[in-house]
Amino acid sequence: GNSVTQMEGPVTLSEEAFLTINCTYTATGYPSLFWYVQYPGEGLQLLLKATKADDKGSNKGFEATYRKETTSFHLEKGSVQVSDSAVYFCALTNFGNEKLTFGTGTRLTIIP
Amino acid sequence: DTEVTQTPKHLVMGMTNKKSLKCEQHMGHRAMYWYKQKAKKPPELMFVYSYEKLSINESVPSRFSPECPNSSLLNLHLHALQPEDSALYLCASSQDRVGGGYTFGSGTRLTVV
């Protein structure tokens, strides 16, 4: 079956630091990959996505590249802000199965 | 309109009450979902409706009863809940194709007393 493994949190960084949150997946075929963000007290927002190998998703300064050879989709940002403090979920869907499979989530806190 | 709207935002109910959660989208999405999220956990799938028909029930207790009156609306009827059912209930919708991504509502924070 499908599964997503992402780095355990919490992650605490200073403002303007470089961010990497690791995500690897297990799936047959060619899944679509997503990063969702959940701000405190809110629902989930789609941050970025990639639907095929070597695609790069990007949004709000965040990037992630679909690496089929390493089955990874790591989230990066060059300079984080306090407003980026949230929980980040890596997720996938796969052909023939619309169910969204989530990783466990990574709580990110940015200190001024 | 690119939103999924959920009402109410907060709900407190007793274990003998009957209440309903509502979800609405006007993006023409043909799949709609109910998720349950406990604190510090990822969302857990409860139900999937595809073209207004229930396609997935993740072995959810019968005290939760979903309903899809039309392609834009999704309800979750609650009856005789337990305190452990307290959680954030999220509705989502998607196009009927892989890769489209889900659009989530902001959720209903449910407390069972």
mmCIF file with all atom_site columns, C-alpha atoms in Angstrom:
data_model
loop_
_atom_site.group_PDB
_atom_site.id
_atom_site.type_symbol
_atom_site.label_atom_id
_atom_site.label_alt_id
_atom_site.label_comp_id
_atom_site.label_asym_id
_atom_site.label_entity_id
_atom_site.label_seq_id
_atom_site.pdbx_PDB_ins_code
_atom_site.Cartn_x
_atom_site.Cartn_y
_atom_site.Cartn_z
_atom_site.occupancy
_atom_site.B_iso_or_equiv
_atom_site.pdbx_formal_charge
_atom_site.auth_seq_id
_atom_site.auth_comp_id
_atom_site.auth_asym_id
_atom_site.auth_atom_id
_atom_site.pdbx_PDB_model_num
ATOM 1   C CA . GLY A 1 1   ? 0.000   0.000  0.000   1.00 0.00 ? 1   GLY A CA 1
ATOM 2   C CA . ASN A 1 2   ? 0.866   3.663  -0.008  1.00 0.00 ? 2   ASN A CA 1
ATOM 3   C CA . SER A 1 3   ? 2.734   5.316  2.854   1.00 0.00 ? 3   SER A CA 1
ATOM 4   C CA . VAL A 1 4   ? 4.487   8.601  3.620   1.00 0.00 ? 4   VAL A CA 1
ATOM 5   C CA . THR A 1 5   ? 7.303   9.108  6.087   1.00 0.00 ? 5   THR A CA 1
ATOM 6   C CA . GLN A 1 6   ? 8.320   12.577 7.150   1.00 0.00 ? 6   GLN A CA 1
ATOM 7   C CA . MET A 1 7   ? 10.788  13.854 9.681   1.00 0.00 ? 7   MET A CA 1
ATOM 8   C CA . GLU A 1 8   ? 9.530   14.035 13.204  1.00 0.00 ? 8   GLU A CA 1
ATOM 9   C CA . GLY A 1 9   ? 9.252   17.414 14.804  1.00 0.00 ? 9   GLY A CA 1
ATOM 10  C CA . PRO A 1 10  ? 9.124   19.716 16.376  1.00 0.00 ? 10  PRO A CA 1
ATOM 11  C CA . VAL A 1 11  ? 11.542  21.815 14.362  1.00 0.00 ? 11  VAL A CA 1
ATOM 12  C CA . THR A 1 12  ? 12.602  25.184 15.764  1.00 0.00 ? 12  THR A CA 1
ATOM 13  C CA . LEU A 1 13  ? 14.526  27.678 13.637  1.00 0.00 ? 13  LEU A CA 1
ATOM 14  C CA . SER A 1 14  ? 15.524  31.302 13.827  1.00 0.00 ? 14  SER A CA 1
ATOM 15  C CA . GLU A 1 15  ? 14.027  33.774 11.391  1.00 0.00 ? 15  GLU A CA 1
ATOM 16  C CA . GLU A 1 16  ? 15.836  33.841 8.008   1.00 0.00 ? 16  GLU A CA 1
ATOM 17  C CA . ALA A 1 17  ? 17.251  30.336 8.505   1.00 0.00 ? 17  ALA A CA 1
ATOM 18  C CA . PHE A 1 18  ? 17.172  27.711 5.761   1.00 0.00 ? 18  PHE A CA 1
ATOM 19  C CA . LEU A 1 19  ? 14.450  25.089 6.107   1.00 0.00 ? 19  LEU A CA 1
ATOM 20  C CA . THR A 1 20  ? 14.367  21.473 5.003   1.00 0.00 ? 20  THR A CA 1
ATOM 21  C CA . ILE A 1 21  ? 11.627  19.045 5.998   1.00 0.00 ? 21  ILE A CA 1
ATOM 22  C CA . ASN A 1 22  ? 12.289  15.555 4.688   1.00 0.00 ? 22  ASN A CA 1
ATOM 23  C CA . CYS A 1 23  ? 9.586   13.410 3.136   1.00 0.00 ? 23  CYS A CA 1
ATOM 24  C CA . THR A 1 24  ? 9.880   9.978  1.550   1.00 0.00 ? 24  THR A CA 1
ATOM 25  C CA . TYR A 1 25  ? 7.138   7.791  0.192   1.00 0.00 ? 25  TYR A CA 1
ATOM 26  C CA . THR A 1 26  ? 6.255   4.231  -0.711  1.00 0.00 ? 26  THR A CA 1
ATOM 27  C CA . ALA A 1 27  ? 3.837   3.705  -3.567  1.00 0.00 ? 27  ALA A CA 1
ATOM 28  C CA . THR A 1 28  ? 3.458   1.713  -6.739  1.00 0.00 ? 28  THR A CA 1
ATOM 29  C CA . GLY A 1 29  ? 3.387   3.470  -10.067 1.00 0.00 ? 29  GLY A CA 1
ATOM 30  C CA . TYR A 1 30  ? 3.478   7.242  -10.261 1.00 0.00 ? 30  TYR A CA 1
ATOM 31  C CA . PRO A 1 31  ? 1.789   8.934  -7.327  1.00 0.00 ? 31  PRO A CA 1
ATOM 32  C CA . SER A 1 32  ? 1.034   12.637 -7.092  1.00 0.00 ? 32  SER A CA 1
ATOM 33  C CA . LEU A 1 33  ? 2.764   14.353 -4.180  1.00 0.00 ? 33  LEU A CA 1
ATOM 34  C CA . PHE A 1 34  ? 1.619   17.251 -2.027  1.00 0.00 ? 34  PHE A CA 1
ATOM 35  C CA . TRP A 1 35  ? 2.644   19.457 0.852   1.00 0.00 ? 35  TRP A CA 1
ATOM 36  C CA . TYR A 1 36  ? -0.161  20.826 3.016   1.00 0.00 ? 36  TYR A CA 1
ATOM 37  C CA . VAL A 1 37  ? 0.199   23.434 5.749   1.00 0.00 ? 37  VAL A CA 1
ATOM 38  C CA . GLN A 1 38  ? -2.003  23.819 8.808   1.00 0.00 ? 38  GLN A CA 1
ATOM 39  C CA . TYR A 1 39  ? -1.814  27.073 10.750  1.00 0.00 ? 39  TYR A CA 1
ATOM 40  C CA . PRO A 1 40  ? -2.964  27.055 14.373  1.00 0.00 ? 40  PRO A CA 1
ATOM 41  C CA . GLY A 1 41  ? -6.716  26.628 14.704  1.00 0.00 ? 41  GLY A CA 1
ATOM 42  C CA . GLU A 1 42  ? -7.273  26.248 10.974  1.00 0.00 ? 42  GLU A CA 1
ATOM 43  C CA . GLY A 1 43  ? -7.869  23.595 8.330   1.00 0.00 ? 43  GLY A CA 1
ATOM 44  C CA . LEU A 1 44  ? -5.307  22.370 5.829   1.00 0.00 ? 44  LEU A CA 1
ATOM 45  C CA . GLN A 1 45  ? -4.133  24.456 2.905   1.00 0.00 ? 45  GLN A CA 1
ATOM 46  C CA . LEU A 1 46  ? -2.459  23.047 -0.181  1.00 0.00 ? 46  LEU A CA 1
ATOM 47  C CA . LEU A 1 47  ? 1.027   24.554 -0.235  1.00 0.00 ? 47  LEU A CA 1
ATOM 48  C CA . LEU A 1 48  ? 2.420   22.935 -3.382  1.00 0.00 ? 48  LEU A CA 1
ATOM 49  C CA . LYS A 1 49  ? 2.210   19.815 -5.477  1.00 0.00 ? 49  LYS A CA 1
ATOM 50  C CA . ALA A 1 50  ? 4.016   17.758 -8.131  1.00 0.00 ? 50  ALA A CA 1
ATOM 51  C CA . THR A 1 51  ? 2.408   15.164 -10.346 1.00 0.00 ? 51  THR A CA 1
ATOM 52  C CA . LYS A 1 52  ? 5.347   13.533 -12.148 1.00 0.00 ? 52  LYS A CA 1
ATOM 53  C CA . ALA A 1 53  ? 9.016   12.769 -11.688 1.00 0.00 ? 53  ALA A CA 1
ATOM 54  C CA . ASP A 1 54  ? 11.386  15.770 -11.660 1.00 0.00 ? 54  ASP A CA 1
ATOM 55  C CA . ASP A 1 55  ? 8.498   18.227 -11.337 1.00 0.00 ? 55  ASP A CA 1
ATOM 56  C CA . LYS A 1 56  ? 9.194   21.064 -8.924  1.00 0.00 ? 56  LYS A CA 1
ATOM 57  C CA . GLY A 1 57  ? 6.297   22.500 -6.988  1.00 0.00 ? 57  GLY A CA 1
ATOM 58  C CA . SER A 1 58  ? 6.681   25.984 -5.551  1.00 0.00 ? 58  SER A CA 1
ATOM 59  C CA . ASN A 1 59  ? 4.617   28.518 -3.629  1.00 0.00 ? 59  ASN A CA 1
ATOM 60  C CA . LYS A 1 60  ? 5.276   31.349 -1.153  1.00 0.00 ? 60  LYS A CA 1
ATOM 61  C CA . GLY A 1 61  ? 9.038   30.739 -1.328  1.00 0.00 ? 61  GLY A CA 1
ATOM 62  C CA . PHE A 1 62  ? 8.670   27.017 -0.569  1.00 0.00 ? 62  PHE A CA 1
ATOM 63  C CA . GLU A 1 63  ? 9.881   24.400 -3.061  1.00 0.00 ? 63  GLU A CA 1
ATOM 64  C CA . ALA A 1 64  ? 9.846   20.625 -3.355  1.00 0.00 ? 64  ALA A CA 1
ATOM 65  C CA . THR A 1 65  ? 11.106  18.391 -6.175  1.00 0.00 ? 65  THR A CA 1
ATOM 66  C CA . TYR A 1 66  ? 9.589   15.007 -7.028  1.00 0.00 ? 66  TYR A CA 1
ATOM 67  C CA . ARG A 1 67  ? 12.536  12.581 -6.962  1.00 0.00 ? 67  ARG A CA 1
ATOM 68  C CA . LYS A 1 68  ? 11.460  9.174  -8.130  1.00 0.00 ? 68  LYS A CA 1
ATOM 69  C CA . GLU A 1 69  ? 14.928  7.648  -7.830  1.00 0.00 ? 69  GLU A CA 1
ATOM 70  C CA . THR A 1 70  ? 15.011  8.411  -4.100  1.00 0.00 ? 70  THR A CA 1
ATOM 71  C CA . THR A 1 71  ? 11.206  8.356  -3.609  1.00 0.00 ? 71  THR A CA 1
ATOM 72  C CA . SER A 1 72  ? 11.457  11.735 -1.922  1.00 0.00 ? 72  SER A CA 1
ATOM 73  C CA . PHE A 1 73  ? 9.682   15.092 -1.908  1.00 0.00 ? 73  PHE A CA 1
ATOM 74  C CA . HIS A 1 74  ? 11.601  17.253 0.552   1.00 0.00 ? 74  HIS A CA 1
ATOM 75  C CA . LEU A 1 75  ? 10.243  20.697 1.411   1.00 0.00 ? 75  LEU A CA 1
ATOM 76  C CA . GLU A 1 76  ? 12.703  23.620 1.373   1.00 0.00 ? 76  GLU A CA 1
ATOM 77  C CA . LYS A 1 77  ? 12.651  27.352 1.945   1.00 0.00 ? 77  LYS A CA 1
ATOM 78  C CA . GLY A 1 78  ? 15.648  29.625 1.772   1.00 0.00 ? 78  GLY A CA 1
ATOM 79  C CA . SER A 1 79  ? 14.668  32.116 4.465   1.00 0.00 ? 79  SER A CA 1
ATOM 80  C CA . VAL A 1 80  ? 11.862  31.357 6.888   1.00 0.00 ? 80  VAL A CA 1
ATOM 81  C CA . GLN A 1 81  ? 9.664   33.913 8.610   1.00 0.00 ? 81  GLN A CA 1
ATOM 82  C CA . VAL A 1 82  ? 7.785   33.855 11.890  1.00 0.00 ? 82  VAL A CA 1
ATOM 83  C CA . SER A 1 83  ? 4.570   33.591 9.876   1.00 0.00 ? 83  SER A CA 1
ATOM 84  C CA . ASP A 1 84  ? 5.729   30.199 8.528   1.00 0.00 ? 84  ASP A CA 1
ATOM 85  C CA . SER A 1 85  ? 5.179   28.648 11.960  1.00 0.00 ? 85  SER A CA 1
ATOM 86  C CA . ALA A 1 86  ? 2.672   25.861 11.354  1.00 0.00 ? 86  ALA A CA 1
ATOM 87  C CA . VAL A 1 87  ? 2.337   22.093 10.937  1.00 0.00 ? 87  VAL A CA 1
ATOM 88  C CA . TYR A 1 88  ? 3.419   20.750 7.558   1.00 0.00 ? 88  TYR A CA 1
ATOM 89  C CA . PHE A 1 89  ? 2.038   17.506 6.115   1.00 0.00 ? 89  PHE A CA 1
ATOM 90  C CA . CYS A 1 90  ? 3.493   15.571 3.202   1.00 0.00 ? 90  CYS A CA 1
ATOM 91  C CA . ALA A 1 91  ? 0.874   13.524 1.338   1.00 0.00 ? 91  ALA A CA 1
ATOM 92  C CA . LEU A 1 92  ? 0.219   11.509 -1.792  1.00 0.00 ? 92  LEU A CA 1
ATOM 93  C CA . THR A 1 93  ? -2.552  10.171 -3.979  1.00 0.00 ? 93  THR A CA 1
ATOM 94  C CA . ASN A 1 94  ? -2.190  7.378  -6.463  1.00 0.00 ? 94  ASN A CA 1
ATOM 95  C CA . PHE A 1 95  ? -3.930  6.374  -9.658  1.00 0.00 ? 95  PHE A CA 1
ATOM 96  C CA . GLY A 1 96  ? -7.006  4.286  -8.936  1.00 0.00 ? 96  GLY A CA 1
ATOM 97  C CA . ASN A 1 97  ? -7.074  5.407  -5.324  1.00 0.00 ? 97  ASN A CA 1
ATOM 98  C CA . GLU A 1 98  ? -8.129  8.959  -4.573  1.00 0.00 ? 98  GLU A CA 1
ATOM 99  C CA . LYS A 1 99  ? -7.479  8.494  -0.875  1.00 0.00 ? 99  LYS A CA 1
ATOM 100 C CA . LEU A 1 100 ? -5.001  11.099 0.360   1.00 0.00 ? 100 LEU A CA 1
ATOM 101 C CA . THR A 1 101 ? -2.284  9.393  2.401   1.00 0.00 ? 101 THR A CA 1
ATOM 102 C CA . PHE A 1 102 ? -0.637  11.688 4.953   1.00 0.00 ? 102 PHE A CA 1
ATOM 103 C CA . GLY A 1 103 ? 2.645   11.672 6.763   1.00 0.00 ? 103 GLY A CA 1
ATOM 104 C CA . THR A 1 104 ? 2.588   12.276 10.506  1.00 0.00 ? 104 THR A CA 1
ATOM 105 C CA . GLY A 1 105 ? 3.168   16.021 10.173  1.00 0.00 ? 105 GLY A CA 1
ATOM 106 C CA . THR A 1 106 ? 6.061   18.240 11.232  1.00 0.00 ? 106 THR A CA 1
ATOM 107 C CA . ARG A 1 107 ? 5.493   21.141 13.603  1.00 0.00 ? 107 ARG A CA 1
ATOM 108 C CA . LEU A 1 108 ? 7.654   24.128 12.662  1.00 0.00 ? 108 LEU A CA 1
ATOM 109 C CA . THR A 1 109 ? 8.291   27.038 14.999  1.00 0.00 ? 109 THR A CA 1
ATOM 110 C CA . ILE A 1 110 ? 10.207  30.112 13.839  1.00 0.00 ? 110 ILE A CA 1
ATOM 111 C CA . ILE A 1 111 ? 11.761  32.314 16.513  1.00 0.00 ? 111 ILE A CA 1
ATOM 112 C CA . PRO A 1 112 ? 12.278  36.045 15.830  1.00 0.00 ? 112 PRO A CA 1
ATOM 113 C CA . ASP B 2 1   ? -15.368 30.452 -5.599  1.00 0.00 ? 1   ASP B CA 1
ATOM 114 C CA . THR B 2 2   ? -12.396 28.335 -4.547  1.00 0.00 ? 2   THR B CA 1
ATOM 115 C CA . GLU B 2 3   ? -13.429 27.539 -1.012  1.00 0.00 ? 3   GLU B CA 1
ATOM 116 C CA . VAL B 2 4   ? -14.933 24.761 1.025   1.00 0.00 ? 4   VAL B CA 1
ATOM 117 C CA . THR B 2 5   ? -17.227 26.235 3.665   1.00 0.00 ? 5   THR B CA 1
ATOM 118 C CA . GLN B 2 6   ? -17.953 24.369 6.895   1.00 0.00 ? 6   GLN B CA 1
ATOM 119 C CA . THR B 2 7   ? -20.489 25.228 9.548   1.00 0.00 ? 7   THR B CA 1
ATOM 120 C CA . PRO B 2 8   ? -20.534 25.555 12.456  1.00 0.00 ? 8   PRO B CA 1
ATOM 121 C CA . LYS B 2 9   ? -16.934 26.422 13.337  1.00 0.00 ? 9   LYS B CA 1
ATOM 122 C CA . HIS B 2 10  ? -17.377 25.232 16.906  1.00 0.00 ? 10  HIS B CA 1
ATOM 123 C CA . LEU B 2 11  ? -19.890 22.808 18.402  1.00 0.00 ? 11  LEU B CA 1
ATOM 124 C CA . VAL B 2 12  ? -20.393 21.559 21.926  1.00 0.00 ? 12  VAL B CA 1
ATOM 125 C CA . MET B 2 13  ? -22.867 18.713 22.325  1.00 0.00 ? 13  MET B CA 1
ATOM 126 C CA . GLY B 2 14  ? -23.978 16.289 24.962  1.00 0.00 ? 14  GLY B CA 1
ATOM 127 C CA . MET B 2 15  ? -23.804 12.546 24.537  1.00 0.00 ? 15  MET B CA 1
ATOM 128 C CA . THR B 2 16  ? -27.569 12.303 23.979  1.00 0.00 ? 16  THR B CA 1
ATOM 129 C CA . ASN B 2 17  ? -27.794 15.142 21.469  1.00 0.00 ? 17  ASN B CA 1
ATOM 130 C CA . LYS B 2 18  ? -28.297 14.969 17.707  1.00 0.00 ? 18  LYS B CA 1
ATOM 131 C CA . LYS B 2 19  ? -26.442 17.523 15.634  1.00 0.00 ? 19  LYS B CA 1
ATOM 132 C CA . SER B 2 20  ? -25.237 17.952 12.059  1.00 0.00 ? 20  SER B CA 1
ATOM 133 C CA . LEU B 2 21  ? -22.108 19.330 10.462  1.00 0.00 ? 21  LEU B CA 1
ATOM 134 C CA . LYS B 2 22  ? -22.428 20.986 7.076   1.00 0.00 ? 22  LYS B CA 1
ATOM 135 C CA . CYS B 2 23  ? -20.025 21.407 4.203   1.00 0.00 ? 23  CYS B CA 1
ATOM 136 C CA . GLU B 2 24  ? -20.483 23.264 0.921   1.00 0.00 ? 24  GLU B CA 1
ATOM 137 C CA . GLN B 2 25  ? -18.364 23.789 -2.199  1.00 0.00 ? 25  GLN B CA 1
ATOM 138 C CA . HIS B 2 26  ? -19.103 25.442 -5.533  1.00 0.00 ? 26  HIS B CA 1
ATOM 139 C CA . MET B 2 27  ? -16.010 24.430 -7.478  1.00 0.00 ? 27  MET B CA 1
ATOM 140 C CA . GLY B 2 28  ? -17.736 21.655 -9.390  1.00 0.00 ? 28  GLY B CA 1
ATOM 141 C CA . HIS B 2 29  ? -15.703 19.042 -7.551  1.00 0.00 ? 29  HIS B CA 1
ATOM 142 C CA . ARG B 2 30  ? -17.232 15.580 -7.802  1.00 0.00 ? 30  ARG B CA 1
ATOM 143 C CA . ALA B 2 31  ? -15.593 13.988 -4.797  1.00 0.00 ? 31  ALA B CA 1
ATOM 144 C CA . MET B 2 32  ? -16.180 15.091 -1.213  1.00 0.00 ? 32  MET B CA 1
ATOM 145 C CA . TYR B 2 33  ? -14.646 13.800 1.986   1.00 0.00 ? 33  TYR B CA 1
ATOM 146 C CA . TRP B 2 34  ? -15.007 13.826 5.749   1.00 0.00 ? 34  TRP B CA 1
ATOM 147 C CA . TYR B 2 35  ? -11.863 13.644 7.854   1.00 0.00 ? 35  TYR B CA 1
ATOM 148 C CA . LYS B 2 36  ? -11.377 13.515 11.619  1.00 0.00 ? 36  LYS B CA 1
ATOM 149 C CA . GLN B 2 37  ? -8.285  15.088 13.141  1.00 0.00 ? 37  GLN B CA 1
ATOM 150 C CA . LYS B 2 38  ? -7.168  14.640 16.722  1.00 0.00 ? 38  LYS B CA 1
ATOM 151 C CA . ALA B 2 39  ? -4.633  16.973 18.264  1.00 0.00 ? 39  ALA B CA 1
ATOM 152 C CA . LYS B 2 40  ? -1.078  16.616 16.932  1.00 0.00 ? 40  LYS B CA 1
ATOM 153 C CA . LYS B 2 41  ? -2.134  13.932 14.459  1.00 0.00 ? 41  LYS B CA 1
ATOM 154 C CA . PRO B 2 42  ? -2.716  13.892 10.701  1.00 0.00 ? 42  PRO B CA 1
ATOM 155 C CA . PRO B 2 43  ? -6.292  13.820 9.436   1.00 0.00 ? 43  PRO B CA 1
ATOM 156 C CA . GLU B 2 44  ? -7.932  10.385 9.284   1.00 0.00 ? 44  GLU B CA 1
ATOM 157 C CA . LEU B 2 45  ? -10.308 9.615  6.439   1.00 0.00 ? 45  LEU B CA 1
ATOM 158 C CA . MET B 2 46  ? -13.883 8.792  7.464   1.00 0.00 ? 46  MET B CA 1
ATOM 159 C CA . PHE B 2 47  ? -16.029 8.884  4.320   1.00 0.00 ? 47  PHE B CA 1
ATOM 160 C CA . VAL B 2 48  ? -15.706 9.528  0.599   1.00 0.00 ? 48  VAL B CA 1
ATOM 161 C CA . TYR B 2 49  ? -18.528 10.521 -1.716  1.00 0.00 ? 49  TYR B CA 1
ATOM 162 C CA . SER B 2 50  ? -17.946 10.294 -5.435  1.00 0.00 ? 50  SER B CA 1
ATOM 163 C CA . TYR B 2 51  ? -20.628 11.683 -7.755  1.00 0.00 ? 51  TYR B CA 1
ATOM 164 C CA . GLU B 2 52  ? -22.963 11.928 -4.758  1.00 0.00 ? 52  GLU B CA 1
ATOM 165 C CA . LYS B 2 53  ? -22.628 8.241  -3.901  1.00 0.00 ? 53  LYS B CA 1
ATOM 166 C CA . LEU B 2 54  ? -20.856 6.894  -0.844  1.00 0.00 ? 54  LEU B CA 1
ATOM 167 C CA . SER B 2 55  ? -17.752 5.133  -2.153  1.00 0.00 ? 55  SER B CA 1
ATOM 168 C CA . ILE B 2 56  ? -15.635 4.688  0.976   1.00 0.00 ? 56  ILE B CA 1
ATOM 169 C CA . ASN B 2 57  ? -16.593 4.193  4.622   1.00 0.00 ? 57  ASN B CA 1
ATOM 170 C CA . GLU B 2 58  ? -13.471 3.663  6.689   1.00 0.00 ? 58  GLU B CA 1
ATOM 171 C CA . SER B 2 59  ? -15.274 1.483  9.239   1.00 0.00 ? 59  SER B CA 1
ATOM 172 C CA . VAL B 2 60  ? -16.706 4.505  10.987  1.00 0.00 ? 60  VAL B CA 1
ATOM 173 C CA . PRO B 2 61  ? -19.128 3.845  13.881  1.00 0.00 ? 61  PRO B CA 1
ATOM 174 C CA . SER B 2 62  ? -22.793 4.219  12.998  1.00 0.00 ? 62  SER B CA 1
ATOM 175 C CA . ARG B 2 63  ? -23.168 7.163  15.370  1.00 0.00 ? 63  ARG B CA 1
ATOM 176 C CA . PHE B 2 64  ? -21.661 9.123  12.452  1.00 0.00 ? 64  PHE B CA 1
ATOM 177 C CA . SER B 2 65  ? -23.980 9.231  9.442   1.00 0.00 ? 65  SER B CA 1
ATOM 178 C CA . PRO B 2 66  ? -22.940 11.020 6.242   1.00 0.00 ? 66  PRO B CA 1
ATOM 179 C CA . GLU B 2 67  ? -25.304 12.454 3.680   1.00 0.00 ? 67  GLU B CA 1
ATOM 180 C CA . CYS B 2 68  ? -24.724 14.036 0.283   1.00 0.00 ? 68  CYS B CA 1
ATOM 181 C CA . PRO B 2 69  ? -27.942 15.829 -0.774  1.00 0.00 ? 69  PRO B CA 1
ATOM 182 C CA . ASN B 2 70  ? -26.378 17.153 -3.997  1.00 0.00 ? 70  ASN B CA 1
ATOM 183 C CA . SER B 2 71  ? -23.022 17.658 -5.653  1.00 0.00 ? 71  SER B CA 1
ATOM 184 C CA . SER B 2 72  ? -22.303 20.818 -3.647  1.00 0.00 ? 72  SER B CA 1
ATOM 185 C CA . LEU B 2 73  ? -23.348 19.760 -0.166  1.00 0.00 ? 73  LEU B CA 1
ATOM 186 C CA . LEU B 2 74  ? -22.126 17.232 2.342   1.00 0.00 ? 74  LEU B CA 1
ATOM 187 C CA . ASN B 2 75  ? -23.518 16.669 5.803   1.00 0.00 ? 75  ASN B CA 1
ATOM 188 C CA . LEU B 2 76  ? -22.350 14.639 8.764   1.00 0.00 ? 76  LEU B CA 1
ATOM 189 C CA . HIS B 2 77  ? -25.106 13.699 11.195  1.00 0.00 ? 77  HIS B CA 1
ATOM 190 C CA . LEU B 2 78  ? -24.019 13.028 14.752  1.00 0.00 ? 78  LEU B CA 1
ATOM 191 C CA . HIS B 2 79  ? -25.923 11.044 17.360  1.00 0.00 ? 79  HIS B CA 1
ATOM 192 C CA . ALA B 2 80  ? -25.005 9.557  20.719  1.00 0.00 ? 80  ALA B CA 1
ATOM 193 C CA . LEU B 2 81  ? -21.379 10.553 20.470  1.00 0.00 ? 81  LEU B CA 1
ATOM 194 C CA . GLN B 2 82  ? -18.737 9.786  23.065  1.00 0.00 ? 82  GLN B CA 1
ATOM 195 C CA . PRO B 2 83  ? -16.220 12.193 24.609  1.00 0.00 ? 83  PRO B CA 1
ATOM 196 C CA . GLU B 2 84  ? -13.452 10.511 22.605  1.00 0.00 ? 84  GLU B CA 1
ATOM 197 C CA . ASP B 2 85  ? -15.188 11.711 19.438  1.00 0.00 ? 85  ASP B CA 1
ATOM 198 C CA . SER B 2 86  ? -14.134 15.249 20.306  1.00 0.00 ? 86  SER B CA 1
ATOM 199 C CA . ALA B 2 87  ? -11.898 16.400 17.453  1.00 0.00 ? 87  ALA B CA 1
ATOM 200 C CA . LEU B 2 88  ? -11.574 18.724 14.474  1.00 0.00 ? 88  LEU B CA 1
ATOM 201 C CA . TYR B 2 89  ? -13.806 17.503 11.638  1.00 0.00 ? 89  TYR B CA 1
ATOM 202 C CA . LEU B 2 90  ? -12.593 18.517 8.225   1.00 0.00 ? 90  LEU B CA 1
ATOM 203 C CA . CYS B 2 91  ? -14.459 18.460 4.960   1.00 0.00 ? 91  CYS B CA 1
ATOM 204 C CA . ALA B 2 92  ? -12.590 18.385 1.645   1.00 0.00 ? 92  ALA B CA 1
ATOM 205 C CA . SER B 2 93  ? -13.367 18.190 -2.040  1.00 0.00 ? 93  SER B CA 1
ATOM 206 C CA . SER B 2 94  ? -11.436 17.295 -5.162  1.00 0.00 ? 94  SER B CA 1
ATOM 207 C CA . GLN B 2 95  ? -11.742 16.815 -8.880  1.00 0.00 ? 95  GLN B CA 1
ATOM 208 C CA . ASP B 2 96  ? -12.277 13.210 -9.920  1.00 0.00 ? 96  ASP B CA 1
ATOM 209 C CA . ARG B 2 97  ? -8.703  12.764 -11.034 1.00 0.00 ? 97  ARG B CA 1
ATOM 210 C CA . VAL B 2 98  ? -5.385  12.007 -9.412  1.00 0.00 ? 98  VAL B CA 1
ATOM 211 C CA . GLY B 2 99  ? -3.112  14.977 -9.019  1.00 0.00 ? 99  GLY B CA 1
ATOM 212 C CA . GLY B 2 100 ? -5.739  17.640 -8.576  1.00 0.00 ? 100 GLY B CA 1
ATOM 213 C CA . GLY B 2 101 ? -5.208  17.958 -4.879  1.00 0.00 ? 101 GLY B CA 1
ATOM 214 C CA . TYR B 2 102 ? -7.827  18.384 -2.217  1.00 0.00 ? 102 TYR B CA 1
ATOM 215 C CA . THR B 2 103 ? -9.349  21.653 -1.033  1.00 0.00 ? 103 THR B CA 1
ATOM 216 C CA . PHE B 2 104 ? -10.043 21.566 2.687   1.00 0.00 ? 104 PHE B CA 1
ATOM 217 C CA . GLY B 2 105 ? -12.479 23.566 4.734   1.00 0.00 ? 105 GLY B CA 1
ATOM 218 C CA . SER B 2 106 ? -11.413 25.225 7.967   1.00 0.00 ? 106 SER B CA 1
ATOM 219 C CA . GLY B 2 107 ? -13.134 22.541 10.008  1.00 0.00 ? 107 GLY B CA 1
ATOM 220 C CA . THR B 2 108 ? -15.617 22.187 12.840  1.00 0.00 ? 108 THR B CA 1
ATOM 221 C CA . ARG B 2 109 ? -14.125 21.922 16.314  1.00 0.00 ? 109 ARG B CA 1
ATOM 222 C CA . LEU B 2 110 ? -16.397 19.426 18.086  1.00 0.00 ? 110 LEU B CA 1
ATOM 223 C CA . THR B 2 111 ? -16.467 18.915 21.835  1.00 0.00 ? 111 THR B CA 1
ATOM 224 C CA . VAL B 2 112 ? -18.608 16.129 23.296  1.00 0.00 ? 112 VAL B CA 1
ATOM 225 C CA . VAL B 2 113 ? -19.457 16.578 26.974  1.00 0.00 ? 113 VAL B CA 1
#
